[in-house]
Amino acid sequence: MEINFKEIQVIGFDADDTLWVNETYFRDAEEAFADLLEKYETKNKIDQELFKMEMKNLELYGYGIKGFVLSMIESALELSNNEVSQATLSKILDLGKHMISHPVEILDGVLEVLEKLQGKYRLIVLTKGDLLDQERKLERSNLSEYFHHVEVLSDKKEKNYQDLLDHLEIDVKNFLMIGNSLKSDVLPLVNIGAKAVHVPFHTTWQHEEVSEPKEKSGYITVSKLTDVLEYL
């Protein structure tokens, strides 16, 4: 479906798996976590129980590495019937520290797109997760110079977006969101009257998986980030 981008004045970018790699490191940590607990359960069962724990704790801890680590610890205790060793719990904490300290890997095309759009549009980052971790990643990425504003949201639902756009005095008809998640970066924006570009990442967290709407309206899907330059 053709979308008119002529009214766009402000472009929002998701951060994790849109500007830089993120989900891959969570998957690596899940693999390592399953290896640590293999004496108690099968890998498939461990993955299932960890995801259930993350979903149970989401309202309590929010998104991000810290909540993920706490969920791993709680899952380890449950799966082992509280028999997991202190050494294993220490290794789980180390998994989280390794994720936090991991170098930021900028995705292909990001610099080209930001350099070409800077000055033509007001660029902002709209991400969710742990505030300190996201601030740290943005600083390490050396991308902050391209953005007028950075916002770390507790969630990415219609109200979160609408409240922020109202606060920044941005009209929805002038706003475009670019991100890898249909659930978080695309559909909520379309639902409030903004436009969006979906740039799928090769790995998607189970919680972010949704079906493509039968009636595709208000957004386009591109195969790589640089494709947005054909429209902007």
PDB file of C-alpha atoms in Angstrom:
ATOM      1  CA  MET A   1       0.000   0.000   0.000  1.00  0.00           C
ATOM      2  CA  GLU A   2       1.308   3.428  -1.002  1.00  0.00           C
ATOM      3  CA  ILE A   3       1.751   5.882   1.877  1.00  0.00           C
ATOM      4  CA  ASN A   4       2.142   9.644   1.562  1.00  0.00           C
ATOM      5  CA  PHE A   5       5.264  10.649   3.478  1.00  0.00           C
ATOM      6  CA  LYS A   6       5.146  14.333   2.490  1.00  0.00           C
ATOM      7  CA  GLU A   7       3.648  15.425   5.822  1.00  0.00           C
ATOM      8  CA  ILE A   8       6.377  13.771   7.881  1.00  0.00           C
ATOM      9  CA  GLN A   9       8.418  16.211   9.989  1.00  0.00           C
ATOM     10  CA  VAL A  10       9.586  14.010  12.874  1.00  0.00           C
ATOM     11  CA  ILE A  11      10.996  10.473  12.653  1.00  0.00           C
ATOM     12  CA  GLY A  12      11.254   8.166  15.643  1.00  0.00           C
ATOM     13  CA  PHE A  13      13.726   5.288  15.676  1.00  0.00           C
ATOM     14  CA  ASP A  14      13.487   2.221  17.839  1.00  0.00           C
ATOM     15  CA  ALA A  15      16.911   1.344  19.272  1.00  0.00           C
ATOM     16  CA  ASP A  16      17.306  -2.384  20.021  1.00  0.00           C
ATOM     17  CA  ASP A  17      17.523  -4.434  16.809  1.00  0.00           C
ATOM     18  CA  THR A  18      16.838  -1.323  14.724  1.00  0.00           C
ATOM     19  CA  LEU A  19      19.919   0.790  15.435  1.00  0.00           C
ATOM     20  CA  TRP A  20      22.032  -1.925  17.062  1.00  0.00           C
ATOM     21  CA  VAL A  21      22.054  -5.668  17.811  1.00  0.00           C
ATOM     22  CA  ASN A  22      20.210  -6.717  20.970  1.00  0.00           C
ATOM     23  CA  GLU A  23      18.041  -9.836  20.811  1.00  0.00           C
ATOM     24  CA  THR A  24      20.925 -12.000  19.651  1.00  0.00           C
ATOM     25  CA  TYR A  25      22.643 -11.499  23.016  1.00  0.00           C
ATOM     26  CA  PHE A  26      19.492 -12.513  24.906  1.00  0.00           C
ATOM     27  CA  ARG A  27      19.324 -15.717  22.859  1.00  0.00           C
ATOM     28  CA  ASP A  28      22.979 -16.451  23.613  1.00  0.00           C
ATOM     29  CA  ALA A  29      22.308 -15.928  27.324  1.00  0.00           C
ATOM     30  CA  GLU A  30      19.281 -18.242  27.176  1.00  0.00           C
ATOM     31  CA  GLU A  31      21.465 -20.955  25.623  1.00  0.00           C
ATOM     32  CA  ALA A  32      24.073 -20.524  28.361  1.00  0.00           C
ATOM     33  CA  PHE A  33      21.359 -20.532  31.040  1.00  0.00           C
ATOM     34  CA  ALA A  34      19.947 -23.818  29.709  1.00  0.00           C
ATOM     35  CA  ASP A  35      23.432 -25.343  29.770  1.00  0.00           C
ATOM     36  CA  LEU A  36      23.850 -24.334  33.424  1.00  0.00           C
ATOM     37  CA  LEU A  37      20.601 -26.080  34.391  1.00  0.00           C
ATOM     38  CA  GLU A  38      20.765 -29.129  32.125  1.00  0.00           C
ATOM     39  CA  LYS A  39      20.991 -31.503  35.130  1.00  0.00           C
ATOM     40  CA  TYR A  40      17.500 -30.439  36.220  1.00  0.00           C
ATOM     41  CA  GLU A  41      15.432 -30.222  33.019  1.00  0.00           C
ATOM     42  CA  THR A  42      15.495 -30.450  29.223  1.00  0.00           C
ATOM     43  CA  LYS A  43      16.553 -27.379  27.256  1.00  0.00           C
ATOM     44  CA  ASN A  44      13.061 -26.944  25.813  1.00  0.00           C
ATOM     45  CA  LYS A  45      11.468 -27.046  29.280  1.00  0.00           C
ATOM     46  CA  ILE A  46      14.027 -24.579  30.648  1.00  0.00           C
ATOM     47  CA  ASP A  47      13.329 -22.153  27.763  1.00  0.00           C
ATOM     48  CA  GLN A  48       9.580 -22.438  28.327  1.00  0.00           C
ATOM     49  CA  GLU A  49       9.802 -21.881  32.075  1.00  0.00           C
ATOM     50  CA  LEU A  50      12.166 -18.935  31.714  1.00  0.00           C
ATOM     51  CA  PHE A  51       9.800 -17.228  29.275  1.00  0.00           C
ATOM     52  CA  LYS A  52       6.848 -17.824  31.621  1.00  0.00           C
ATOM     53  CA  MET A  53       8.862 -16.290  34.451  1.00  0.00           C
ATOM     54  CA  GLU A  54       9.749 -13.254  32.333  1.00  0.00           C
ATOM     55  CA  MET A  55       6.098 -12.699  31.497  1.00  0.00           C
ATOM     56  CA  LYS A  56       5.103 -13.074  35.159  1.00  0.00           C
ATOM     57  CA  ASN A  57       7.715 -10.533  36.213  1.00  0.00           C
ATOM     58  CA  LEU A  58       7.239  -8.032  33.389  1.00  0.00           C
ATOM     59  CA  GLU A  59       4.943  -5.726  35.348  1.00  0.00           C
ATOM     60  CA  LEU A  60       7.254  -5.893  38.337  1.00  0.00           C
ATOM     61  CA  TYR A  61      10.652  -5.420  36.674  1.00  0.00           C
ATOM     62  CA  GLY A  62       9.811  -4.017  33.253  1.00  0.00           C
ATOM     63  CA  TYR A  63      11.874  -4.688  30.125  1.00  0.00           C
ATOM     64  CA  GLY A  64      15.632  -5.038  29.962  1.00  0.00           C
ATOM     65  CA  ILE A  65      18.619  -7.053  31.118  1.00  0.00           C
ATOM     66  CA  LYS A  66      18.149  -6.583  34.874  1.00  0.00           C
ATOM     67  CA  GLY A  67      14.638  -8.018  34.832  1.00  0.00           C
ATOM     68  CA  PHE A  68      15.866 -10.834  32.594  1.00  0.00           C
ATOM     69  CA  VAL A  69      18.626 -11.752  35.065  1.00  0.00           C
ATOM     70  CA  LEU A  70      16.234 -11.729  38.021  1.00  0.00           C
ATOM     71  CA  SER A  71      13.891 -13.988  36.054  1.00  0.00           C
ATOM     72  CA  MET A  72      16.756 -16.378  35.301  1.00  0.00           C
ATOM     73  CA  ILE A  73      17.644 -16.572  38.994  1.00  0.00           C
ATOM     74  CA  GLU A  74      14.045 -17.189  40.024  1.00  0.00           C
ATOM     75  CA  SER A  75      13.640 -19.821  37.290  1.00  0.00           C
ATOM     76  CA  ALA A  76      16.845 -21.549  38.389  1.00  0.00           C
ATOM     77  CA  LEU A  77      15.527 -21.781  41.940  1.00  0.00           C
ATOM     78  CA  GLU A  78      12.177 -23.174  40.802  1.00  0.00           C
ATOM     79  CA  LEU A  79      13.559 -25.633  38.238  1.00  0.00           C
ATOM     80  CA  SER A  80      16.097 -26.987  40.742  1.00  0.00           C
ATOM     81  CA  ASN A  81      13.638 -27.067  43.638  1.00  0.00           C
ATOM     82  CA  ASN A  82      15.925 -24.573  45.409  1.00  0.00           C
ATOM     83  CA  GLU A  83      18.913 -26.876  45.035  1.00  0.00           C
ATOM     84  CA  VAL A  84      20.839 -24.761  42.518  1.00  0.00           C
ATOM     85  CA  SER A  85      24.345 -23.981  43.772  1.00  0.00           C
ATOM     86  CA  GLN A  86      25.694 -20.578  44.676  1.00  0.00           C
ATOM     87  CA  ALA A  87      28.324 -21.078  41.976  1.00  0.00           C
ATOM     88  CA  THR A  88      25.592 -21.477  39.340  1.00  0.00           C
ATOM     89  CA  LEU A  89      23.730 -18.405  40.611  1.00  0.00           C
ATOM     90  CA  SER A  90      27.007 -16.500  40.375  1.00  0.00           C
ATOM     91  CA  LYS A  91      27.412 -17.639  36.762  1.00  0.00           C
ATOM     92  CA  ILE A  92      23.881 -16.427  35.990  1.00  0.00           C
ATOM     93  CA  LEU A  93      24.788 -13.002  37.363  1.00  0.00           C
ATOM     94  CA  ASP A  94      27.902 -13.078  35.186  1.00  0.00           C
ATOM     95  CA  LEU A  95      25.712 -13.711  32.127  1.00  0.00           C
ATOM     96  CA  GLY A  96      23.862 -10.493  32.856  1.00  0.00           C
ATOM     97  CA  LYS A  97      27.050  -8.516  33.455  1.00  0.00           C
ATOM     98  CA  HIS A  98      28.452  -9.807  30.177  1.00  0.00           C
ATOM     99  CA  MET A  99      25.316  -8.630  28.342  1.00  0.00           C
ATOM    100  CA  ILE A 100      25.486  -5.195  29.931  1.00  0.00           C
ATOM    101  CA  SER A 101      29.180  -4.746  29.123  1.00  0.00           C
ATOM    102  CA  HIS A 102      28.915  -6.116  25.572  1.00  0.00           C
ATOM    103  CA  PRO A 103      30.172  -3.720  22.862  1.00  0.00           C
ATOM    104  CA  VAL A 104      27.420  -1.989  20.879  1.00  0.00           C
ATOM    105  CA  GLU A 105      27.198  -3.421  17.362  1.00  0.00           C
ATOM    106  CA  ILE A 106      25.631  -0.882  14.990  1.00  0.00           C
ATOM    107  CA  LEU A 107      23.475  -2.478  12.311  1.00  0.00           C
ATOM    108  CA  ASP A 108      24.178  -2.119   8.601  1.00  0.00           C
ATOM    109  CA  GLY A 109      22.891   1.069   7.004  1.00  0.00           C
ATOM    110  CA  VAL A 110      22.218   2.955  10.239  1.00  0.00           C
ATOM    111  CA  LEU A 111      24.910   5.596   9.784  1.00  0.00           C
ATOM    112  CA  GLU A 112      24.018   6.141   6.122  1.00  0.00           C
ATOM    113  CA  VAL A 113      20.342   6.636   6.948  1.00  0.00           C
ATOM    114  CA  LEU A 114      20.947   8.965   9.896  1.00  0.00           C
ATOM    115  CA  GLU A 115      23.422  11.094   7.952  1.00  0.00           C
ATOM    116  CA  LYS A 116      20.993  11.527   5.055  1.00  0.00           C
ATOM    117  CA  LEU A 117      17.933  12.238   7.212  1.00  0.00           C
ATOM    118  CA  GLN A 118      19.635  14.560   9.720  1.00  0.00           C
ATOM    119  CA  GLY A 119      18.714  18.139   8.950  1.00  0.00           C
ATOM    120  CA  LYS A 120      15.754  17.157   6.766  1.00  0.00           C
ATOM    121  CA  TYR A 121      13.734  15.821   9.714  1.00  0.00           C
ATOM    122  CA  ARG A 122      13.709  16.032  13.485  1.00  0.00           C
ATOM    123  CA  LEU A 123      15.074  12.648  14.604  1.00  0.00           C
ATOM    124  CA  ILE A 124      14.301  11.085  17.979  1.00  0.00           C
ATOM    125  CA  VAL A 125      14.917   7.722  19.673  1.00  0.00           C
ATOM    126  CA  LEU A 126      11.944   5.951  21.243  1.00  0.00           C
ATOM    127  CA  THR A 127      12.966   2.754  22.988  1.00  0.00           C
ATOM    128  CA  LYS A 128      11.915   0.677  25.963  1.00  0.00           C
ATOM    129  CA  GLY A 129      13.922  -1.145  28.577  1.00  0.00           C
ATOM    130  CA  ASP A 130      16.200  -0.243  31.446  1.00  0.00           C
ATOM    131  CA  LEU A 131      17.007   3.496  31.466  1.00  0.00           C
ATOM    132  CA  LEU A 132      20.655   3.162  32.520  1.00  0.00           C
ATOM    133  CA  ASP A 133      21.352   0.363  30.029  1.00  0.00           C
ATOM    134  CA  GLN A 134      19.764   2.237  27.115  1.00  0.00           C
ATOM    135  CA  GLU A 135      21.620   5.444  27.986  1.00  0.00           C
ATOM    136  CA  ARG A 136      24.857   3.473  28.171  1.00  0.00           C
ATOM    137  CA  LYS A 137      24.270   1.842  24.778  1.00  0.00           C
ATOM    138  CA  LEU A 138      23.437   5.163  23.134  1.00  0.00           C
ATOM    139  CA  GLU A 139      26.616   6.702  24.509  1.00  0.00           C
ATOM    140  CA  ARG A 140      28.743   3.768  23.314  1.00  0.00           C
ATOM    141  CA  SER A 141      27.108   3.836  19.895  1.00  0.00           C
ATOM    142  CA  ASN A 142      28.286   7.418  19.201  1.00  0.00           C
ATOM    143  CA  LEU A 143      24.892   8.050  17.564  1.00  0.00           C
ATOM    144  CA  SER A 144      23.510  10.608  20.028  1.00  0.00           C
ATOM    145  CA  GLU A 145      24.630  13.551  17.869  1.00  0.00           C
ATOM    146  CA  TYR A 146      22.000  12.621  15.281  1.00  0.00           C
ATOM    147  CA  PHE A 147      19.026  12.864  17.632  1.00  0.00           C
ATOM    148  CA  HIS A 148      17.090  15.821  19.026  1.00  0.00           C
ATOM    149  CA  HIS A 149      15.520  13.752  21.796  1.00  0.00           C
ATOM    150  CA  VAL A 150      15.851  10.322  23.406  1.00  0.00           C
ATOM    151  CA  GLU A 151      12.992   8.726  25.354  1.00  0.00           C
ATOM    152  CA  VAL A 152      13.112   5.409  27.219  1.00  0.00           C
ATOM    153  CA  LEU A 153       9.516   4.255  27.645  1.00  0.00           C
ATOM    154  CA  SER A 154       8.251   1.768  30.207  1.00  0.00           C
ATOM    155  CA  ASP A 155       6.174   0.212  27.413  1.00  0.00           C
ATOM    156  CA  LYS A 156       5.226   0.892  23.806  1.00  0.00           C
ATOM    157  CA  LYS A 157       1.471   0.976  23.685  1.00  0.00           C
ATOM    158  CA  GLU A 158      -0.854   3.526  22.110  1.00  0.00           C
ATOM    159  CA  LYS A 159      -1.092   5.616  25.288  1.00  0.00           C
ATOM    160  CA  ASN A 160       2.690   5.673  25.796  1.00  0.00           C
ATOM    161  CA  TYR A 161       3.192   7.026  22.294  1.00  0.00           C
ATOM    162  CA  GLN A 162       0.280   9.472  22.396  1.00  0.00           C
ATOM    163  CA  ASP A 163       1.347  10.904  25.755  1.00  0.00           C
ATOM    164  CA  LEU A 164       4.904  11.403  24.509  1.00  0.00           C
ATOM    165  CA  LEU A 165       3.867  12.992  21.209  1.00  0.00           C
ATOM    166  CA  ASP A 166       1.547  15.338  23.100  1.00  0.00           C
ATOM    167  CA  HIS A 167       4.370  16.231  25.507  1.00  0.00           C
ATOM    168  CA  LEU A 168       6.751  16.946  22.614  1.00  0.00           C
ATOM    169  CA  GLU A 169       3.974  18.819  20.742  1.00  0.00           C
ATOM    170  CA  ILE A 170       4.193  16.541  17.711  1.00  0.00           C
ATOM    171  CA  ASP A 171       1.068  16.025  15.597  1.00  0.00           C
ATOM    172  CA  VAL A 172       0.541  12.337  14.797  1.00  0.00           C
ATOM    173  CA  LYS A 173       0.075  13.127  11.105  1.00  0.00           C
ATOM    174  CA  ASN A 174       3.622  14.552  11.039  1.00  0.00           C
ATOM    175  CA  PHE A 175       5.203  11.562  12.799  1.00  0.00           C
ATOM    176  CA  LEU A 176       6.830   8.430  11.393  1.00  0.00           C
ATOM    177  CA  MET A 177       8.175   5.546  13.493  1.00  0.00           C
ATOM    178  CA  ILE A 178      10.845   3.126  12.243  1.00  0.00           C
ATOM    179  CA  GLY A 179      11.415  -0.155  14.062  1.00  0.00           C
ATOM    180  CA  ASN A 180      11.777  -3.927  13.911  1.00  0.00           C
ATOM    181  CA  SER A 181       8.735  -4.916  15.992  1.00  0.00           C
ATOM    182  CA  LEU A 182       5.232  -4.941  14.522  1.00  0.00           C
ATOM    183  CA  LYS A 183       3.799  -5.191  18.029  1.00  0.00           C
ATOM    184  CA  SER A 184       5.773  -2.336  19.593  1.00  0.00           C
ATOM    185  CA  ASP A 185       7.028  -0.071  16.810  1.00  0.00           C
ATOM    186  CA  VAL A 186       4.358  -0.245  14.129  1.00  0.00           C
ATOM    187  CA  LEU A 187       0.796  -1.203  15.058  1.00  0.00           C
ATOM    188  CA  PRO A 188       0.447   1.147  18.089  1.00  0.00           C
ATOM    189  CA  LEU A 189       1.515   4.097  15.904  1.00  0.00           C
ATOM    190  CA  VAL A 190      -0.848   3.171  13.091  1.00  0.00           C
ATOM    191  CA  ASN A 191      -3.652   2.852  15.625  1.00  0.00           C
ATOM    192  CA  ILE A 192      -3.209   6.463  16.802  1.00  0.00           C
ATOM    193  CA  GLY A 193      -2.977   7.873  13.279  1.00  0.00           C
ATOM    194  CA  ALA A 194       0.775   8.068  12.711  1.00  0.00           C
ATOM    195  CA  LYS A 195       2.775   6.229  10.052  1.00  0.00           C
ATOM    196  CA  ALA A 196       5.416   3.543  10.448  1.00  0.00           C
ATOM    197  CA  VAL A 197       8.096   1.582   8.651  1.00  0.00           C
ATOM    198  CA  HIS A 198       8.681  -2.022   9.677  1.00  0.00           C
ATOM    199  CA  VAL A 199      12.285  -3.221   9.297  1.00  0.00           C
ATOM    200  CA  PRO A 200      12.291  -6.873  10.443  1.00  0.00           C
ATOM    201  CA  PHE A 201      15.298  -8.196  12.364  1.00  0.00           C
ATOM    202  CA  HIS A 202      16.333 -11.830  11.846  1.00  0.00           C
ATOM    203  CA  THR A 203      15.581 -12.681  15.493  1.00  0.00           C
ATOM    204  CA  THR A 204      12.399 -11.686  17.337  1.00  0.00           C
ATOM    205  CA  TRP A 205      11.611 -12.173  21.010  1.00  0.00           C
ATOM    206  CA  GLN A 206       8.617 -14.447  21.504  1.00  0.00           C
ATOM    207  CA  HIS A 207       6.767 -11.706  23.409  1.00  0.00           C
ATOM    208  CA  GLU A 208       7.032  -9.394  20.385  1.00  0.00           C
ATOM    209  CA  GLU A 209       5.625 -11.837  17.828  1.00  0.00           C
ATOM    210  CA  VAL A 210       2.258 -10.911  16.313  1.00  0.00           C
ATOM    211  CA  SER A 211       0.518 -11.768  13.070  1.00  0.00           C
ATOM    212  CA  GLU A 212       0.546  -9.325  10.187  1.00  0.00           C
ATOM    213  CA  PRO A 213      -2.855  -7.587   9.886  1.00  0.00           C
ATOM    214  CA  LYS A 214      -5.035  -8.782   6.990  1.00  0.00           C
ATOM    215  CA  GLU A 215      -5.683  -5.166   6.038  1.00  0.00           C
ATOM    216  CA  LYS A 216      -2.241  -3.556   5.925  1.00  0.00           C
ATOM    217  CA  SER A 217      -2.703   0.171   6.413  1.00  0.00           C
ATOM    218  CA  GLY A 218      -0.571   3.059   7.619  1.00  0.00           C
ATOM    219  CA  TYR A 219       2.774   1.319   7.347  1.00  0.00           C
ATOM    220  CA  ILE A 220       5.171  -0.315   4.929  1.00  0.00           C
ATOM    221  CA  THR A 221       7.658  -3.152   5.395  1.00  0.00           C
ATOM    222  CA  VAL A 222      11.167  -2.920   3.968  1.00  0.00           C
ATOM    223  CA  SER A 223      13.874  -5.569   3.839  1.00  0.00           C
ATOM    224  CA  LYS A 224      16.681  -3.306   5.075  1.00  0.00           C
ATOM    225  CA  LEU A 225      16.931   0.079   6.788  1.00  0.00           C
ATOM    226  CA  THR A 226      18.467   1.903   3.823  1.00  0.00           C
ATOM    227  CA  ASP A 227      15.294   1.171   1.838  1.00  0.00           C
ATOM    228  CA  VAL A 228      13.541   3.957   3.785  1.00  0.00           C
ATOM    229  CA  LEU A 229      15.608   6.470   1.825  1.00  0.00           C
ATOM    230  CA  GLU A 230      13.509   5.665  -1.242  1.00  0.00           C
ATOM    231  CA  TYR A 231      10.525   7.204   0.553  1.00  0.00           C
ATOM    232  CA  LEU A 232      12.066  10.051   2.580  1.00  0.00           C
TER     233      LEU A 232
END
